[in-house]
Amino acid sequence: MQKRRLFLIVFVTCLFFVMALGLLGESGLVKKNAQKVQPFPQVDTSNFISEAANAEPNVTATQNATVSPKKWYNNQVVVLTYHHVTDESGQRYVISPELFARHMAFLHENDLHPISLAEFLQFVQTGTLSTANAVLITFDDGYESYYTKAFPILRAYGYSSVNFAIAGRLRDVEQRKRENMTTPLTRQQVNEMLASGLADIGSHTYSLHEEEARNEWGELGPETAPVYLKDLNRLEGEQEYRDRLFVDFRMSRAGLGSWIGKEVKALSLPFGYTNHIVLETARQAGYEYVFTSTPGLAKRGTNPFAIPRNDVGLQDVDETNLHQLFTKAKNEFEGEQS
C-alpha cells in the first residue's frame, strides 16, 4: 500500500512538472511570435490588396526613456508641414524616412508634444490649450508614403498628425499608379490610420493643385488664382472664378467627408495662395479653418482662416534647423511674458 501511495505521489509530481514546462514553453512561444506582429497589419480586402513588399519595415515602439522636462512655451503651437517621405530626390518637397525619423526623435528628446487636429482647432476657437510645448504635425497632398513611411514612425512615438489630401487624386485599386503622378492613399489605408486614433484627414482641394496660365503670355500661376481662358482669350470673370472655387471646395469637402465618415472642417491651400475671394468661398463651402504656407506661430487670437505653418519637410532641414525654429518660438513666448 505504501509503495502504491509513493508511486502515485511520484507520478503526480512528474505530471505537474511536465505541465509546468509545457506552459513555460508556450508562453515563450507567444512572446516570440508577438515580436513579429506588424505595428498596423496589412489587411487584404475586396477593394484593395496591400503591397506589403513596399511597406516600411516594422518600427519598434519607442521605449519610455526618461526625457528631462523642458519649458519652451505655453498657449501657442508650432505647426510643421511635410509632403512626401521618400529617398527619391527628384522633387523639392521631400524628406527621407531616415531624416523624418530624426525629426520625430528631436521632438521626443526635447519634450515637445504633438497634439491632434481636434485639439488644435479647439485651441484656435477658444484660445485654451492644456498642453505645453505643443506641436501640430501636418502633411499635404495625401501621398501613400504618409502610410508606408511616415505613419509607422509616428505611431511608434504615439504622435498624432493630419494629412490634407487632394481628394480628386485618391484611388482604391484601379488607376492608382499613374504616370508622372505620386501614388496616393487608398480608402483602406485611410480607414486603418483613422482607426488608430493618431491620424486625421483634411482637404487640400479636389483638383486645384496644379498651375495654369494666368495671362495671354502663358505665365503660370496656381489654379486657386484667376486663370486665363484660352478659348475665350480673356481672364475669367470674378463670378466665374468664385463658382469654380466653390464647386471644387464643396466636392472635396463632401468626398472626403464620405470617405472618413465625419465632417471635414479644415482646408490647406495649395502653394499657400490666398486672397479674399478664396477665403470667402472657403467659408461659403463650409470650411471653418484654413491653413496657409506662411511661416509663424499659432497663438491665441490667430485668424482661423490664416493659420501659419512651417515647412520642414525638406532634405536640407535637420535638427539644427528645428532647434532654431523652436528657440524662436520660445523667445517670442518669453518676450510676450516680460
Short mmCIF file of C-alpha atoms in Angstrom, two decimals:
data_model
loop_
_atom_site.label_atom_id
_atom_site.label_comp_id
_atom_site.label_asym_id
_atom_site.label_seq_id
_atom_site.Cartn_x
_atom_site.Cartn_y
_atom_site.Cartn_z
CA MET A 1 0.00 0.00 0.00
CA GLN A 2 2.79 2.38 0.92
CA LYS A 3 4.60 1.54 -2.31
CA ARG A 4 1.46 2.30 -4.28
CA ARG A 5 0.99 5.62 -2.46
CA LEU A 6 4.64 6.53 -3.07
CA PHE A 7 4.20 5.65 -6.76
CA LEU A 8 1.16 7.95 -7.04
CA ILE A 9 2.99 10.85 -5.37
CA VAL A 10 5.97 10.48 -7.71
CA PHE A 11 3.65 10.15 -10.74
CA VAL A 12 1.61 13.28 -9.86
CA THR A 13 4.78 15.27 -9.17
CA CYS A 14 6.27 14.31 -12.53
CA LEU A 15 3.00 15.10 -14.33
CA PHE A 16 2.83 18.58 -12.72
CA PHE A 17 6.47 19.21 -13.67
CA VAL A 18 5.82 18.27 -17.32
CA MET A 19 2.74 20.52 -17.49
CA ALA A 20 4.67 23.44 -15.99
CA LEU A 21 7.39 23.06 -18.61
CA GLY A 22 4.74 22.99 -21.33
CA LEU A 23 3.14 26.22 -20.13
CA LEU A 24 6.51 27.96 -19.92
CA GLY A 25 7.34 26.85 -23.44
CA GLU A 26 4.00 28.08 -24.77
CA SER A 27 4.45 31.42 -23.01
CA GLY A 28 7.88 31.79 -24.55
CA LEU A 29 6.47 30.96 -27.98
CA VAL A 30 3.73 33.61 -27.60
CA LYS A 31 6.32 36.23 -26.64
CA LYS A 32 8.50 35.23 -29.57
CA ASN A 33 5.63 35.46 -32.02
CA ALA A 34 4.42 38.74 -30.54
CA GLN A 35 7.67 40.38 -31.59
CA LYS A 36 6.83 39.58 -35.20
CA VAL A 37 3.49 41.39 -35.24
CA GLN A 38 3.24 44.37 -37.60
CA PRO A 39 2.57 47.70 -35.84
CA PHE A 40 -0.54 48.07 -38.02
CA PRO A 41 -1.06 44.86 -40.01
CA GLN A 42 -1.87 44.97 -43.70
CA VAL A 43 -5.35 43.52 -44.31
CA ASP A 44 -6.48 42.27 -47.72
CA THR A 45 -9.97 43.39 -48.70
CA SER A 46 -12.12 43.15 -51.81
CA ASN A 47 -11.35 46.81 -52.52
CA PHE A 48 -7.60 46.83 -52.03
CA ILE A 49 -4.75 44.37 -51.68
CA SER A 50 -1.91 45.86 -49.61
CA GLU A 51 1.52 45.84 -51.16
CA ALA A 52 3.44 44.60 -48.15
CA ALA A 53 6.69 44.44 -50.11
CA ASN A 54 6.68 48.23 -50.44
CA ALA A 55 5.78 48.94 -46.83
CA GLU A 56 8.20 50.39 -44.33
CA PRO A 57 9.83 47.72 -42.12
CA ASN A 58 8.49 47.36 -38.59
CA VAL A 59 9.22 50.24 -36.28
CA THR A 60 9.75 49.23 -32.69
CA ALA A 61 7.57 51.14 -30.25
CA THR A 62 9.52 53.87 -28.51
CA GLN A 63 10.72 52.89 -25.05
CA ASN A 64 9.63 55.07 -22.19
CA ALA A 65 13.03 56.70 -22.00
CA THR A 66 13.47 59.41 -19.43
CA VAL A 67 13.16 62.83 -21.02
CA SER A 68 14.08 65.89 -18.99
CA PRO A 69 11.10 68.26 -18.78
CA LYS A 70 11.76 71.43 -20.78
CA LYS A 71 9.86 74.68 -20.93
CA TRP A 72 9.68 76.06 -24.45
CA TYR A 73 6.31 77.85 -24.46
CA ASN A 74 2.65 77.71 -23.45
CA ASN A 75 -0.60 78.63 -25.23
CA GLN A 76 0.88 78.55 -28.70
CA VAL A 77 1.53 75.85 -31.29
CA VAL A 78 4.29 75.30 -33.82
CA VAL A 79 2.64 73.79 -36.91
CA LEU A 80 5.01 71.65 -39.01
CA THR A 81 4.38 70.79 -42.67
CA TYR A 82 5.60 67.73 -44.58
CA HIS A 83 4.66 66.41 -48.02
CA HIS A 84 6.32 63.29 -49.43
CA VAL A 85 8.52 60.94 -47.34
CA THR A 86 10.88 59.15 -49.74
CA ASP A 87 14.52 58.58 -50.62
CA GLU A 88 13.86 59.85 -54.14
CA SER A 89 15.44 63.25 -54.69
CA GLY A 90 13.71 64.29 -57.92
CA GLN A 91 11.22 66.53 -56.11
CA ARG A 92 11.77 69.54 -53.89
CA TYR A 93 9.24 68.93 -51.15
CA VAL A 94 10.51 65.55 -50.00
CA ILE A 95 12.22 64.26 -46.89
CA SER A 96 13.90 60.88 -46.47
CA PRO A 97 12.44 58.36 -43.99
CA GLU A 98 15.72 58.46 -42.07
CA LEU A 99 15.64 62.25 -41.69
CA PHE A 100 11.95 62.22 -40.83
CA ALA A 101 12.69 59.70 -38.07
CA ARG A 102 15.36 62.06 -36.76
CA HIS A 103 12.81 64.90 -36.73
CA MET A 104 10.45 62.84 -34.59
CA ALA A 105 13.31 61.80 -32.31
CA PHE A 106 14.14 65.51 -31.88
CA LEU A 107 10.58 66.23 -30.74
CA HIS A 108 10.68 63.34 -28.29
CA GLU A 109 14.09 64.18 -26.84
CA ASN A 110 13.20 67.86 -26.41
CA ASP A 111 9.88 67.29 -24.61
CA LEU A 112 7.83 68.70 -27.49
CA HIS A 113 4.26 67.37 -27.63
CA PRO A 114 2.35 66.74 -30.88
CA ILE A 115 -1.40 67.26 -30.48
CA SER A 116 -4.34 66.13 -32.59
CA LEU A 117 -6.10 68.26 -35.20
CA ALA A 118 -9.20 68.34 -32.96
CA GLU A 119 -7.17 69.71 -30.03
CA PHE A 120 -5.56 72.29 -32.27
CA LEU A 121 -8.85 73.51 -33.76
CA GLN A 122 -10.32 73.80 -30.28
CA PHE A 123 -7.34 75.94 -29.28
CA VAL A 124 -7.84 78.22 -32.30
CA GLN A 125 -11.51 78.53 -31.43
CA THR A 126 -11.23 79.03 -27.66
CA GLY A 127 -7.66 80.17 -27.01
CA THR A 128 -7.34 77.43 -24.38
CA LEU A 129 -4.65 74.77 -24.55
CA SER A 130 -3.64 72.49 -21.68
CA THR A 131 -0.57 71.06 -23.46
CA ALA A 132 2.75 72.87 -23.08
CA ASN A 133 5.30 72.80 -25.92
CA ALA A 134 2.50 71.87 -28.35
CA VAL A 135 3.21 70.88 -31.95
CA LEU A 136 0.84 70.06 -34.82
CA ILE A 137 2.28 67.71 -37.45
CA THR A 138 0.66 68.20 -40.87
CA PHE A 139 1.16 66.63 -44.29
CA ASP A 140 -0.08 67.92 -47.64
CA ASP A 141 -1.19 66.06 -50.79
CA GLY A 142 -2.39 62.68 -49.46
CA TYR A 143 0.56 60.60 -50.72
CA GLU A 144 0.81 56.88 -49.90
CA SER A 145 4.21 57.49 -48.32
CA TYR A 146 2.32 59.00 -45.38
CA TYR A 147 1.03 55.48 -44.69
CA THR A 148 4.06 53.38 -45.65
CA LYS A 149 6.92 55.61 -44.45
CA ALA A 150 5.75 58.28 -42.01
CA PHE A 151 2.91 56.66 -40.08
CA PRO A 152 4.92 53.71 -38.68
CA ILE A 153 7.37 56.22 -37.18
CA LEU A 154 4.61 58.47 -35.85
CA ARG A 155 2.79 55.51 -34.35
CA ALA A 156 5.94 54.28 -32.63
CA TYR A 157 6.03 57.56 -30.71
CA GLY A 158 2.25 57.79 -30.29
CA TYR A 159 2.24 61.07 -32.22
CA SER A 160 -0.93 62.46 -33.82
CA SER A 161 -0.89 64.04 -37.28
CA VAL A 162 -3.19 65.21 -40.08
CA ASN A 163 -2.92 64.78 -43.84
CA PHE A 164 -4.56 67.34 -46.14
CA ALA A 165 -5.42 65.21 -49.17
CA ILE A 166 -6.12 66.19 -52.78
CA ALA A 167 -9.49 64.43 -52.97
CA GLY A 168 -9.59 64.02 -56.74
CA ARG A 169 -6.36 62.01 -56.76
CA LEU A 170 -7.37 59.43 -54.16
CA ARG A 171 -7.98 55.98 -55.61
CA ASP A 172 -8.52 52.40 -54.48
CA VAL A 173 -7.38 49.56 -56.75
CA GLU A 174 -7.77 50.76 -60.31
CA GLN A 175 -5.68 53.57 -61.78
CA ARG A 176 -3.81 54.18 -58.52
CA LYS A 177 -0.38 54.18 -60.14
CA ARG A 178 -0.46 56.70 -62.93
CA GLU A 179 2.42 58.02 -64.97
CA ASN A 180 4.08 61.15 -63.58
CA MET A 181 1.84 61.02 -60.51
CA THR A 182 2.98 60.18 -56.98
CA THR A 183 0.92 57.24 -55.69
CA PRO A 184 -1.92 58.45 -53.43
CA LEU A 185 -3.51 56.95 -50.34
CA THR A 186 -6.31 54.38 -50.56
CA ARG A 187 -9.55 54.11 -48.62
CA GLN A 188 -8.29 51.10 -46.66
CA GLN A 189 -5.09 52.91 -45.66
CA VAL A 190 -7.05 55.99 -44.58
CA ASN A 191 -9.52 53.95 -42.55
CA GLU A 192 -6.74 51.96 -40.91
CA MET A 193 -4.93 55.08 -39.76
CA LEU A 194 -8.11 56.79 -38.62
CA ALA A 195 -8.98 53.72 -36.53
CA SER A 196 -5.70 54.11 -34.65
CA GLY A 197 -6.82 57.50 -33.32
CA LEU A 198 -3.49 59.01 -34.38
CA ALA A 199 -4.43 60.35 -37.81
CA ASP A 200 -6.92 62.75 -39.33
CA ILE A 201 -7.75 63.91 -42.85
CA GLY A 202 -8.35 67.43 -44.13
CA SER A 203 -8.88 68.97 -47.57
CA HIS A 204 -6.22 70.17 -50.00
CA THR A 205 -8.90 70.95 -52.62
CA TYR A 206 -10.45 68.45 -55.04
CA SER A 207 -8.31 69.12 -58.10
CA LEU A 208 -6.79 72.60 -57.83
CA HIS A 209 -3.22 71.59 -57.08
CA GLU A 210 -1.71 72.39 -60.46
CA GLU A 211 -0.56 75.53 -62.25
CA GLU A 212 -2.45 77.15 -65.11
CA ALA A 213 -1.86 80.11 -67.43
CA ARG A 214 -2.73 83.38 -65.74
CA ASN A 215 -2.34 85.67 -68.73
CA GLU A 216 -2.15 85.68 -72.52
CA TRP A 217 1.63 85.18 -72.43
CA GLY A 218 1.24 81.79 -70.78
CA GLU A 219 2.85 82.68 -67.48
CA LEU A 220 1.82 80.10 -64.89
CA GLY A 221 0.09 80.58 -61.56
CA PRO A 222 -1.78 78.40 -59.04
CA GLU A 223 -5.21 77.11 -60.06
CA THR A 224 -6.67 78.72 -56.95
CA ALA A 225 -5.92 82.10 -58.58
CA PRO A 226 -7.88 83.52 -61.54
CA VAL A 227 -6.89 81.66 -64.73
CA TYR A 228 -6.68 82.72 -68.36
CA LEU A 229 -9.41 81.24 -70.57
CA LYS A 230 -7.51 80.46 -73.77
CA ASP A 231 -10.57 79.60 -75.83
CA LEU A 232 -12.12 82.99 -74.94
CA ASN A 233 -8.84 84.94 -74.97
CA ARG A 234 -9.51 86.54 -71.60
CA LEU A 235 -9.07 86.20 -67.87
CA GLU A 236 -12.03 84.55 -66.17
CA GLY A 237 -14.51 86.94 -64.56
CA GLU A 238 -14.99 87.24 -60.83
CA GLN A 239 -18.22 85.23 -60.72
CA GLU A 240 -16.69 82.52 -62.92
CA TYR A 241 -13.72 82.44 -60.58
CA ARG A 242 -15.93 82.21 -57.47
CA ASP A 243 -18.08 79.47 -59.00
CA ARG A 244 -15.05 77.38 -59.98
CA LEU A 245 -13.57 77.60 -56.49
CA PHE A 246 -16.89 76.87 -54.80
CA VAL A 247 -17.57 73.72 -56.83
CA ASP A 248 -14.09 72.36 -56.13
CA PHE A 249 -14.11 73.21 -52.42
CA ARG A 250 -17.54 71.62 -51.96
CA MET A 251 -16.62 68.48 -53.93
CA SER A 252 -13.50 67.97 -51.82
CA ARG A 253 -15.32 68.52 -48.55
CA ALA A 254 -18.19 66.20 -49.49
CA GLY A 255 -15.96 63.49 -50.96
CA LEU A 256 -13.53 63.35 -48.06
CA GLY A 257 -16.36 63.53 -45.53
CA SER A 258 -17.92 60.46 -47.11
CA TRP A 259 -14.53 58.66 -47.01
CA ILE A 260 -13.84 59.28 -43.33
CA GLY A 261 -17.41 59.37 -42.08
CA LYS A 262 -17.29 62.78 -40.45
CA GLU A 263 -17.43 66.46 -41.34
CA VAL A 264 -14.31 67.99 -42.85
CA LYS A 265 -13.76 71.48 -41.44
CA ALA A 266 -10.15 72.28 -42.36
CA LEU A 267 -8.66 73.27 -45.72
CA SER A 268 -4.99 73.61 -46.65
CA LEU A 269 -4.37 75.96 -49.58
CA PRO A 270 -2.20 74.65 -52.46
CA PHE A 271 1.03 76.63 -52.81
CA GLY A 272 -0.27 78.72 -49.89
CA TYR A 273 -2.02 81.01 -52.36
CA THR A 274 -4.78 83.09 -50.80
CA ASN A 275 -6.88 86.18 -51.36
CA HIS A 276 -10.20 87.49 -50.04
CA ILE A 277 -12.23 85.60 -52.67
CA VAL A 278 -10.51 82.29 -51.80
CA LEU A 279 -11.27 82.80 -48.11
CA GLU A 280 -14.85 83.96 -48.66
CA THR A 281 -15.52 80.96 -50.91
CA ALA A 282 -13.93 78.54 -48.44
CA ARG A 283 -16.28 79.87 -45.76
CA GLN A 284 -19.29 79.56 -48.09
CA ALA A 285 -18.27 75.96 -48.90
CA GLY A 286 -18.46 75.11 -45.20
CA TYR A 287 -14.84 75.26 -44.06
CA GLU A 288 -14.14 76.79 -40.67
CA TYR A 289 -10.33 76.69 -40.68
CA VAL A 290 -7.82 77.47 -43.44
CA PHE A 291 -4.11 76.58 -43.25
CA THR A 292 -1.61 78.67 -45.21
CA SER A 293 2.08 78.26 -46.02
CA THR A 294 3.07 81.44 -44.19
CA PRO A 295 5.69 80.72 -41.51
CA GLY A 296 4.81 81.65 -37.95
CA LEU A 297 3.25 80.51 -34.70
CA ALA A 298 -0.37 79.77 -33.95
CA LYS A 299 -1.31 81.76 -30.86
CA ARG A 300 -4.39 82.93 -29.02
CA GLY A 301 -6.37 85.08 -31.41
CA THR A 302 -4.88 83.52 -34.55
CA ASN A 303 -7.22 84.07 -37.51
CA PRO A 304 -8.81 80.65 -38.19
CA PHE A 305 -8.70 81.47 -41.92
CA ALA A 306 -4.99 82.32 -41.87
CA ILE A 307 -3.28 79.61 -39.80
CA PRO A 308 0.53 79.77 -40.22
CA ARG A 309 2.68 76.71 -40.85
CA ASN A 310 6.38 75.98 -41.06
CA ASP A 311 7.59 73.82 -43.96
CA VAL A 312 10.24 71.48 -42.56
CA GLY A 313 9.71 68.50 -44.88
CA LEU A 314 12.84 69.19 -46.92
CA GLN A 315 16.13 67.34 -47.27
CA ASP A 316 18.13 70.31 -46.03
CA VAL A 317 16.14 70.80 -42.80
CA ASP A 318 17.85 68.94 -39.99
CA GLU A 319 17.84 69.01 -36.18
CA THR A 320 19.76 72.28 -36.14
CA ASN A 321 17.02 73.99 -38.14
CA LEU A 322 14.35 72.51 -35.88
CA HIS A 323 16.19 73.79 -32.82
CA GLN A 324 16.32 77.28 -34.35
CA LEU A 325 12.59 77.16 -35.07
CA PHE A 326 11.62 76.13 -31.55
CA THR A 327 14.12 78.54 -30.00
CA LYS A 328 12.42 81.35 -31.93
CA ALA A 329 9.04 80.17 -30.60
CA LYS A 330 10.47 80.11 -27.08
CA ASN A 331 11.95 83.61 -27.39
CA GLU A 332 8.68 85.04 -28.73
CA PHE A 333 6.77 83.45 -25.87
CA GLU A 334 9.19 84.77 -23.24
CA GLY A 335 9.15 88.21 -24.86
CA GLU A 336 5.38 88.36 -24.59
CA GLN A 337 5.52 87.35 -20.92
CA SER A 338 8.03 90.05 -19.93
#
